[in-house]
Amino acid sequence: GNSVTQMEGPVTLSEEAFLTINCTYTATGYPSLFWYVQYPGEGLQLLLKATKADDKGSNKGFEATYRKETTSFHLEKGSVQVSDSAVYFCALRLPNDYKLSFGAGTTVTVRA
Amino acid sequence: DTAVSQTPKYLVTQMGNDKSIKCEQNLGHDTMYWYKQDSKKFLKIMFSYNNKELIINETVPNRFSPKSPDKAHLNLHINSLELGDSAVYFCASSRTSGAFYEQYFGPGTRLTVT
């Protein structure tokens, strides 16, 4: 079946540190890949997305590249801020499928 | 100007009660979803409606019944609530056309069953 595996958290960083959250997937087809972010007490927001191999999604200083050969979509940010503290979810959706399959989420805490 | 709204935001109730959660979207989307997020933050799809037709019905107890009166609304009714139903329930919506099918989420309803 389809599944998404994220690195386990929690992750605690200092401001301006480099952040990487690993995400790998298993899919029977050619999925679209997403990163969603959930700030404390809020719903999920789409952070970035990619629909084909070698696509790079980027937003708010975050980047992720769709790597078909390694079935990965790792999230990176070069210099985190306290406001980046949140839970980050990697997700996939197959073509012509309505549902998103989510990873378990990674809690990130950034200290001043 | 809230895109996807849910009511109530918090719901505390006793075991055995029946409760409903409402969801509305003003984005003009034709597909809506219910997700359950457990205490470990794990998200799982429960139901999805497209143009008022049920298209996803995951392994969910029969006590849960979704209803979509129109494309902009999707409600979730839960009968005979159990302790294990305590979770945050998220509504989402999306367009079905287009490459990305981006889903927009509501703020969530935190259900606590005592």
PDB file of C-alpha atoms in Angstrom:
ATOM      1  CA  GLY A   1       0.000   0.000   0.000  1.00  0.00           C
ATOM      2  CA  ASN A   2       0.906   3.666   0.025  1.00  0.00           C
ATOM      3  CA  SER A   3       2.759   5.024   3.025  1.00  0.00           C
ATOM      4  CA  VAL A   4       4.892   7.914   4.216  1.00  0.00           C
ATOM      5  CA  THR A   5       7.699   7.608   6.750  1.00  0.00           C
ATOM      6  CA  GLN A   6       9.042  10.655   8.537  1.00  0.00           C
ATOM      7  CA  MET A   7      11.917  10.977  10.935  1.00  0.00           C
ATOM      8  CA  GLU A   8      10.715  10.778  14.487  1.00  0.00           C
ATOM      9  CA  GLY A   9      10.732  13.802  16.680  1.00  0.00           C
ATOM     10  CA  PRO A  10      10.706  15.765  18.684  1.00  0.00           C
ATOM     11  CA  VAL A  11      13.394  17.948  17.201  1.00  0.00           C
ATOM     12  CA  THR A  12      14.731  20.859  19.257  1.00  0.00           C
ATOM     13  CA  LEU A  13      16.924  23.500  17.670  1.00  0.00           C
ATOM     14  CA  SER A  14      18.357  26.893  18.426  1.00  0.00           C
ATOM     15  CA  GLU A  15      17.399  29.916  16.350  1.00  0.00           C
ATOM     16  CA  GLU A  16      19.326  30.202  13.072  1.00  0.00           C
ATOM     17  CA  ALA A  17      20.159  26.488  13.069  1.00  0.00           C
ATOM     18  CA  PHE A  18      19.732  24.328   9.970  1.00  0.00           C
ATOM     19  CA  LEU A  19      16.662  22.098   9.904  1.00  0.00           C
ATOM     20  CA  THR A  20      16.210  18.856   7.980  1.00  0.00           C
ATOM     21  CA  ILE A  21      13.221  16.557   8.322  1.00  0.00           C
ATOM     22  CA  ASN A  22      13.541  13.333   6.378  1.00  0.00           C
ATOM     23  CA  CYS A  23      10.575  11.923   4.491  1.00  0.00           C
ATOM     24  CA  THR A  24      10.450   8.784   2.359  1.00  0.00           C
ATOM     25  CA  TYR A  25       7.467   7.211   0.695  1.00  0.00           C
ATOM     26  CA  THR A  26       6.151   3.990  -0.749  1.00  0.00           C
ATOM     27  CA  ALA A  27       3.572   4.270  -3.495  1.00  0.00           C
ATOM     28  CA  THR A  28       2.082   2.037  -6.166  1.00  0.00           C
ATOM     29  CA  GLY A  29       1.960   4.877  -8.663  1.00  0.00           C
ATOM     30  CA  TYR A  30       3.541   8.267  -9.275  1.00  0.00           C
ATOM     31  CA  PRO A  31       2.409  10.457  -6.386  1.00  0.00           C
ATOM     32  CA  SER A  32       2.293  14.177  -5.740  1.00  0.00           C
ATOM     33  CA  LEU A  33       4.160  15.082  -2.563  1.00  0.00           C
ATOM     34  CA  PHE A  34       3.328  17.692   0.054  1.00  0.00           C
ATOM     35  CA  TRP A  35       4.581  19.188   3.264  1.00  0.00           C
ATOM     36  CA  TYR A  36       1.952  20.532   5.645  1.00  0.00           C
ATOM     37  CA  VAL A  37       2.619  22.520   8.827  1.00  0.00           C
ATOM     38  CA  GLN A  38       0.454  22.648  11.946  1.00  0.00           C
ATOM     39  CA  TYR A  39       1.126  25.542  14.302  1.00  0.00           C
ATOM     40  CA  PRO A  40       0.038  25.098  17.936  1.00  0.00           C
ATOM     41  CA  GLY A  41      -3.732  25.065  18.277  1.00  0.00           C
ATOM     42  CA  GLU A  42      -4.355  25.449  14.552  1.00  0.00           C
ATOM     43  CA  GLY A  43      -5.307  23.341  11.558  1.00  0.00           C
ATOM     44  CA  LEU A  44      -2.909  22.183   8.872  1.00  0.00           C
ATOM     45  CA  GLN A  45      -1.580  24.562   6.245  1.00  0.00           C
ATOM     46  CA  LEU A  46       0.075  23.574   3.008  1.00  0.00           C
ATOM     47  CA  LEU A  47       3.742  24.554   3.203  1.00  0.00           C
ATOM     48  CA  LEU A  48       4.974  23.355  -0.191  1.00  0.00           C
ATOM     49  CA  LYS A  49       4.359  20.749  -2.852  1.00  0.00           C
ATOM     50  CA  ALA A  50       5.879  18.939  -5.853  1.00  0.00           C
ATOM     51  CA  THR A  51       4.201  16.840  -8.511  1.00  0.00           C
ATOM     52  CA  LYS A  52       7.017  15.271 -10.512  1.00  0.00           C
ATOM     53  CA  ALA A  53      10.565  14.056 -10.165  1.00  0.00           C
ATOM     54  CA  ASP A  54      13.206  16.734  -9.542  1.00  0.00           C
ATOM     55  CA  ASP A  55      10.562  19.382  -8.815  1.00  0.00           C
ATOM     56  CA  LYS A  56      11.569  21.635  -5.955  1.00  0.00           C
ATOM     57  CA  GLY A  57       8.860  23.079  -3.758  1.00  0.00           C
ATOM     58  CA  SER A  58       9.699  26.154  -1.713  1.00  0.00           C
ATOM     59  CA  ASN A  59       7.930  28.528   0.652  1.00  0.00           C
ATOM     60  CA  LYS A  60       8.838  30.684   3.664  1.00  0.00           C
ATOM     61  CA  GLY A  61      12.485  29.657   3.374  1.00  0.00           C
ATOM     62  CA  PHE A  62      11.640  25.937   3.372  1.00  0.00           C
ATOM     63  CA  GLU A  63      12.568  23.699   0.441  1.00  0.00           C
ATOM     64  CA  ALA A  64      12.019  20.098  -0.563  1.00  0.00           C
ATOM     65  CA  THR A  65      13.003  18.271  -3.743  1.00  0.00           C
ATOM     66  CA  TYR A  66      11.087  15.323  -5.180  1.00  0.00           C
ATOM     67  CA  ARG A  67      13.653  12.511  -5.552  1.00  0.00           C
ATOM     68  CA  LYS A  68      12.155   9.594  -7.408  1.00  0.00           C
ATOM     69  CA  GLU A  69      15.312   7.495  -7.317  1.00  0.00           C
ATOM     70  CA  THR A  70      15.410   7.559  -3.525  1.00  0.00           C
ATOM     71  CA  THR A  71      11.610   7.970  -3.068  1.00  0.00           C
ATOM     72  CA  SER A  72      12.267  10.921  -0.785  1.00  0.00           C
ATOM     73  CA  PHE A  73      11.015  14.454  -0.167  1.00  0.00           C
ATOM     74  CA  HIS A  74      13.179  15.839   2.641  1.00  0.00           C
ATOM     75  CA  LEU A  75      12.286  19.234   4.094  1.00  0.00           C
ATOM     76  CA  GLU A  76      15.070  21.769   4.749  1.00  0.00           C
ATOM     77  CA  LYS A  77      15.420  25.289   6.062  1.00  0.00           C
ATOM     78  CA  GLY A  78      18.723  27.039   6.355  1.00  0.00           C
ATOM     79  CA  SER A  79      18.021  29.258   9.359  1.00  0.00           C
ATOM     80  CA  VAL A  80      15.037  28.541  11.586  1.00  0.00           C
ATOM     81  CA  GLN A  81      13.162  31.022  13.744  1.00  0.00           C
ATOM     82  CA  VAL A  82      11.159  30.582  16.924  1.00  0.00           C
ATOM     83  CA  SER A  83       8.031  31.061  14.812  1.00  0.00           C
ATOM     84  CA  ASP A  84       8.871  27.868  12.888  1.00  0.00           C
ATOM     85  CA  SER A  85       8.007  25.808  15.974  1.00  0.00           C
ATOM     86  CA  ALA A  86       5.240  23.508  14.761  1.00  0.00           C
ATOM     87  CA  VAL A  87       4.399  19.968  13.703  1.00  0.00           C
ATOM     88  CA  TYR A  88       5.420  19.159  10.129  1.00  0.00           C
ATOM     89  CA  PHE A  89       3.659  16.482   8.076  1.00  0.00           C
ATOM     90  CA  CYS A  90       4.836  14.881   4.874  1.00  0.00           C
ATOM     91  CA  ALA A  91       2.025  13.564   2.674  1.00  0.00           C
ATOM     92  CA  LEU A  92       1.399  11.963  -0.691  1.00  0.00           C
ATOM     93  CA  ARG A  93      -1.513  11.704  -3.065  1.00  0.00           C
ATOM     94  CA  LEU A  94      -1.744   9.398  -6.042  1.00  0.00           C
ATOM     95  CA  PRO A  95      -3.129  10.623  -9.359  1.00  0.00           C
ATOM     96  CA  ASN A  96      -6.921  10.383  -9.499  1.00  0.00           C
ATOM     97  CA  ASP A  97      -7.057   9.601  -5.786  1.00  0.00           C
ATOM     98  CA  TYR A  98      -8.810  11.997  -3.470  1.00  0.00           C
ATOM     99  CA  LYS A  99      -7.163  11.227  -0.205  1.00  0.00           C
ATOM    100  CA  LEU A 100      -3.865  12.317   1.286  1.00  0.00           C
ATOM    101  CA  SER A 101      -1.732   9.766   3.100  1.00  0.00           C
ATOM    102  CA  PHE A 102       0.182  11.453   5.907  1.00  0.00           C
ATOM    103  CA  GLY A 103       3.359  10.633   7.740  1.00  0.00           C
ATOM    104  CA  ALA A 104       3.281  10.567  11.528  1.00  0.00           C
ATOM    105  CA  GLY A 105       4.356  14.193  11.869  1.00  0.00           C
ATOM    106  CA  THR A 106       7.552  15.667  13.306  1.00  0.00           C
ATOM    107  CA  THR A 107       7.363  18.138  16.178  1.00  0.00           C
ATOM    108  CA  VAL A 108       9.936  20.909  15.860  1.00  0.00           C
ATOM    109  CA  THR A 109      10.727  23.325  18.681  1.00  0.00           C
ATOM    110  CA  VAL A 110      13.014  26.282  18.058  1.00  0.00           C
ATOM    111  CA  ARG A 111      14.546  27.984  21.103  1.00  0.00           C
ATOM    112  CA  ALA A 112      15.567  31.623  21.170  1.00  0.00           C
TER     113      ALA A 112
ATOM    114  CA  ASP B   1     -13.351  35.414   5.453  1.00  0.00           C
ATOM    115  CA  THR B   2     -12.586  32.013   6.929  1.00  0.00           C
ATOM    116  CA  ALA B   3     -12.050  29.481   4.151  1.00  0.00           C
ATOM    117  CA  VAL B   4     -12.928  26.294   6.055  1.00  0.00           C
ATOM    118  CA  SER B   5     -14.752  26.696   9.339  1.00  0.00           C
ATOM    119  CA  GLN B   6     -15.806  24.147  11.923  1.00  0.00           C
ATOM    120  CA  THR B   7     -18.135  24.294  14.890  1.00  0.00           C
ATOM    121  CA  PRO B   8     -17.725  23.790  17.709  1.00  0.00           C
ATOM    122  CA  LYS B   9     -14.031  24.305  18.359  1.00  0.00           C
ATOM    123  CA  TYR B  10     -14.199  22.356  21.605  1.00  0.00           C
ATOM    124  CA  LEU B  11     -16.663  19.660  22.578  1.00  0.00           C
ATOM    125  CA  VAL B  12     -16.693  17.936  25.950  1.00  0.00           C
ATOM    126  CA  THR B  13     -19.293  15.253  26.469  1.00  0.00           C
ATOM    127  CA  GLN B  14     -19.967  12.030  28.333  1.00  0.00           C
ATOM    128  CA  MET B  15     -19.777   8.469  27.085  1.00  0.00           C
ATOM    129  CA  GLY B  16     -22.927   7.292  25.398  1.00  0.00           C
ATOM    130  CA  ASN B  17     -24.012  10.713  24.163  1.00  0.00           C
ATOM    131  CA  ASP B  18     -24.651  11.631  20.528  1.00  0.00           C
ATOM    132  CA  LYS B  19     -22.960  14.715  19.088  1.00  0.00           C
ATOM    133  CA  SER B  20     -22.456  16.495  15.764  1.00  0.00           C
ATOM    134  CA  ILE B  21     -19.653  18.576  14.312  1.00  0.00           C
ATOM    135  CA  LYS B  22     -20.345  20.963  11.450  1.00  0.00           C
ATOM    136  CA  CYS B  23     -18.062  22.100   8.656  1.00  0.00           C
ATOM    137  CA  GLU B  24     -18.504  24.778   6.011  1.00  0.00           C
ATOM    138  CA  GLN B  25     -16.220  25.965   3.227  1.00  0.00           C
ATOM    139  CA  ASN B  26     -16.546  29.111   1.132  1.00  0.00           C
ATOM    140  CA  LEU B  27     -13.863  28.249  -1.409  1.00  0.00           C
ATOM    141  CA  GLY B  28     -16.196  26.877  -4.041  1.00  0.00           C
ATOM    142  CA  HIS B  29     -14.628  23.412  -3.720  1.00  0.00           C
ATOM    143  CA  ASP B  30     -16.600  20.315  -4.575  1.00  0.00           C
ATOM    144  CA  THR B  31     -14.789  17.786  -2.374  1.00  0.00           C
ATOM    145  CA  MET B  32     -14.767  17.721   1.419  1.00  0.00           C
ATOM    146  CA  TYR B  33     -13.080  15.461   3.955  1.00  0.00           C
ATOM    147  CA  TRP B  34     -13.064  14.445   7.599  1.00  0.00           C
ATOM    148  CA  TYR B  35      -9.773  13.505   9.263  1.00  0.00           C
ATOM    149  CA  LYS B  36      -9.131  12.278  12.793  1.00  0.00           C
ATOM    150  CA  GLN B  37      -5.946  13.288  14.629  1.00  0.00           C
ATOM    151  CA  ASP B  38      -5.101  11.224  17.665  1.00  0.00           C
ATOM    152  CA  SER B  39      -3.140  12.219  20.742  1.00  0.00           C
ATOM    153  CA  LYS B  40       0.133  11.381  18.995  1.00  0.00           C
ATOM    154  CA  LYS B  41      -0.730  13.765  16.153  1.00  0.00           C
ATOM    155  CA  PHE B  42      -1.303  10.932  13.687  1.00  0.00           C
ATOM    156  CA  LEU B  43      -3.770  11.951  10.967  1.00  0.00           C
ATOM    157  CA  LYS B  44      -6.093   9.520   9.280  1.00  0.00           C
ATOM    158  CA  ILE B  45      -8.758  10.067   6.641  1.00  0.00           C
ATOM    159  CA  MET B  46     -12.247   9.038   7.686  1.00  0.00           C
ATOM    160  CA  PHE B  47     -14.629  10.155   4.946  1.00  0.00           C
ATOM    161  CA  SER B  48     -14.763  12.193   1.789  1.00  0.00           C
ATOM    162  CA  TYR B  49     -17.643  13.598  -0.247  1.00  0.00           C
ATOM    163  CA  ASN B  50     -17.496  14.804  -3.832  1.00  0.00           C
ATOM    164  CA  ASN B  51     -20.518  16.780  -5.012  1.00  0.00           C
ATOM    165  CA  LYS B  52     -22.510  15.381  -2.088  1.00  0.00           C
ATOM    166  CA  GLU B  53     -21.574  11.799  -2.989  1.00  0.00           C
ATOM    167  CA  LEU B  54     -19.607   9.653  -0.528  1.00  0.00           C
ATOM    168  CA  ILE B  55     -16.348   8.640  -2.228  1.00  0.00           C
ATOM    169  CA  ILE B  56     -14.093   7.631   0.668  1.00  0.00           C
ATOM    170  CA  ASN B  57     -15.319   5.616   3.602  1.00  0.00           C
ATOM    171  CA  GLU B  58     -12.379   4.226   5.533  1.00  0.00           C
ATOM    172  CA  THR B  59     -12.655   1.638   8.266  1.00  0.00           C
ATOM    173  CA  VAL B  60     -14.646   3.715  10.706  1.00  0.00           C
ATOM    174  CA  PRO B  61     -17.226   2.432  13.212  1.00  0.00           C
ATOM    175  CA  ASN B  62     -20.840   2.695  12.099  1.00  0.00           C
ATOM    176  CA  ARG B  63     -21.402   5.090  14.977  1.00  0.00           C
ATOM    177  CA  PHE B  64     -19.834   7.754  12.745  1.00  0.00           C
ATOM    178  CA  SER B  65     -22.090   9.073  10.011  1.00  0.00           C
ATOM    179  CA  PRO B  66     -21.180  11.918   7.680  1.00  0.00           C
ATOM    180  CA  LYS B  67     -23.794  14.002   5.912  1.00  0.00           C
ATOM    181  CA  SER B  68     -23.324  16.500   3.125  1.00  0.00           C
ATOM    182  CA  PRO B  69     -26.442  18.621   2.549  1.00  0.00           C
ATOM    183  CA  ASP B  70     -24.683  20.575  -0.212  1.00  0.00           C
ATOM    184  CA  LYS B  71     -21.204  21.025  -1.667  1.00  0.00           C
ATOM    185  CA  ALA B  72     -20.256  23.661   0.882  1.00  0.00           C
ATOM    186  CA  HIS B  73     -21.164  21.694   3.997  1.00  0.00           C
ATOM    187  CA  LEU B  74     -20.083  18.413   5.529  1.00  0.00           C
ATOM    188  CA  ASN B  75     -21.262  17.376   8.960  1.00  0.00           C
ATOM    189  CA  LEU B  76     -20.149  14.504  11.162  1.00  0.00           C
ATOM    190  CA  HIS B  77     -22.560  12.847  13.546  1.00  0.00           C
ATOM    191  CA  ILE B  78     -21.288  10.462  16.204  1.00  0.00           C
ATOM    192  CA  ASN B  79     -23.594   8.143  18.120  1.00  0.00           C
ATOM    193  CA  SER B  80     -22.918   6.479  21.462  1.00  0.00           C
ATOM    194  CA  LEU B  81     -19.635   8.250  22.053  1.00  0.00           C
ATOM    195  CA  GLU B  82     -16.761   6.225  23.523  1.00  0.00           C
ATOM    196  CA  LEU B  83     -13.589   7.266  25.335  1.00  0.00           C
ATOM    197  CA  GLY B  84     -11.529   6.289  22.290  1.00  0.00           C
ATOM    198  CA  ASP B  85     -13.349   8.849  20.178  1.00  0.00           C
ATOM    199  CA  SER B  86     -11.483  11.612  21.991  1.00  0.00           C
ATOM    200  CA  ALA B  87      -9.365  13.310  19.322  1.00  0.00           C
ATOM    201  CA  VAL B  88      -9.149  16.378  17.157  1.00  0.00           C
ATOM    202  CA  TYR B  89     -11.356  16.155  14.073  1.00  0.00           C
ATOM    203  CA  PHE B  90     -10.365  18.173  11.029  1.00  0.00           C
ATOM    204  CA  CYS B  91     -12.504  19.065   8.079  1.00  0.00           C
ATOM    205  CA  ALA B  92     -10.815  19.836   4.747  1.00  0.00           C
ATOM    206  CA  SER B  93     -11.853  20.713   1.212  1.00  0.00           C
ATOM    207  CA  SER B  94     -10.307  20.684  -2.245  1.00  0.00           C
ATOM    208  CA  ARG B  95     -11.048  21.068  -5.907  1.00  0.00           C
ATOM    209  CA  THR B  96     -11.111  17.838  -7.847  1.00  0.00           C
ATOM    210  CA  SER B  97      -9.760  19.333 -11.061  1.00  0.00           C
ATOM    211  CA  GLY B  98      -6.170  20.444 -11.461  1.00  0.00           C
ATOM    212  CA  ALA B  99      -2.828  18.831 -10.830  1.00  0.00           C
ATOM    213  CA  PHE B 100      -2.368  19.529  -7.156  1.00  0.00           C
ATOM    214  CA  TYR B 101      -5.699  18.826  -5.461  1.00  0.00           C
ATOM    215  CA  GLU B 102      -4.450  20.958  -2.580  1.00  0.00           C
ATOM    216  CA  GLN B 103      -6.510  20.389   0.545  1.00  0.00           C
ATOM    217  CA  TYR B 104      -7.444  23.302   2.795  1.00  0.00           C
ATOM    218  CA  PHE B 105      -8.003  22.430   6.432  1.00  0.00           C
ATOM    219  CA  GLY B 106     -10.294  23.847   9.064  1.00  0.00           C
ATOM    220  CA  PRO B 107      -9.065  24.756  12.568  1.00  0.00           C
ATOM    221  CA  GLY B 108     -10.204  21.474  14.071  1.00  0.00           C
ATOM    222  CA  THR B 109     -12.704  20.369  16.700  1.00  0.00           C
ATOM    223  CA  ARG B 110     -11.224  18.960  19.886  1.00  0.00           C
ATOM    224  CA  LEU B 111     -13.588  16.278  21.152  1.00  0.00           C
ATOM    225  CA  THR B 112     -13.140  15.045  24.712  1.00  0.00           C
ATOM    226  CA  VAL B 113     -15.256  12.141  25.893  1.00  0.00           C
ATOM    227  CA  THR B 114     -15.374  11.610  29.657  1.00  0.00           C
TER     228      THR B 114
END
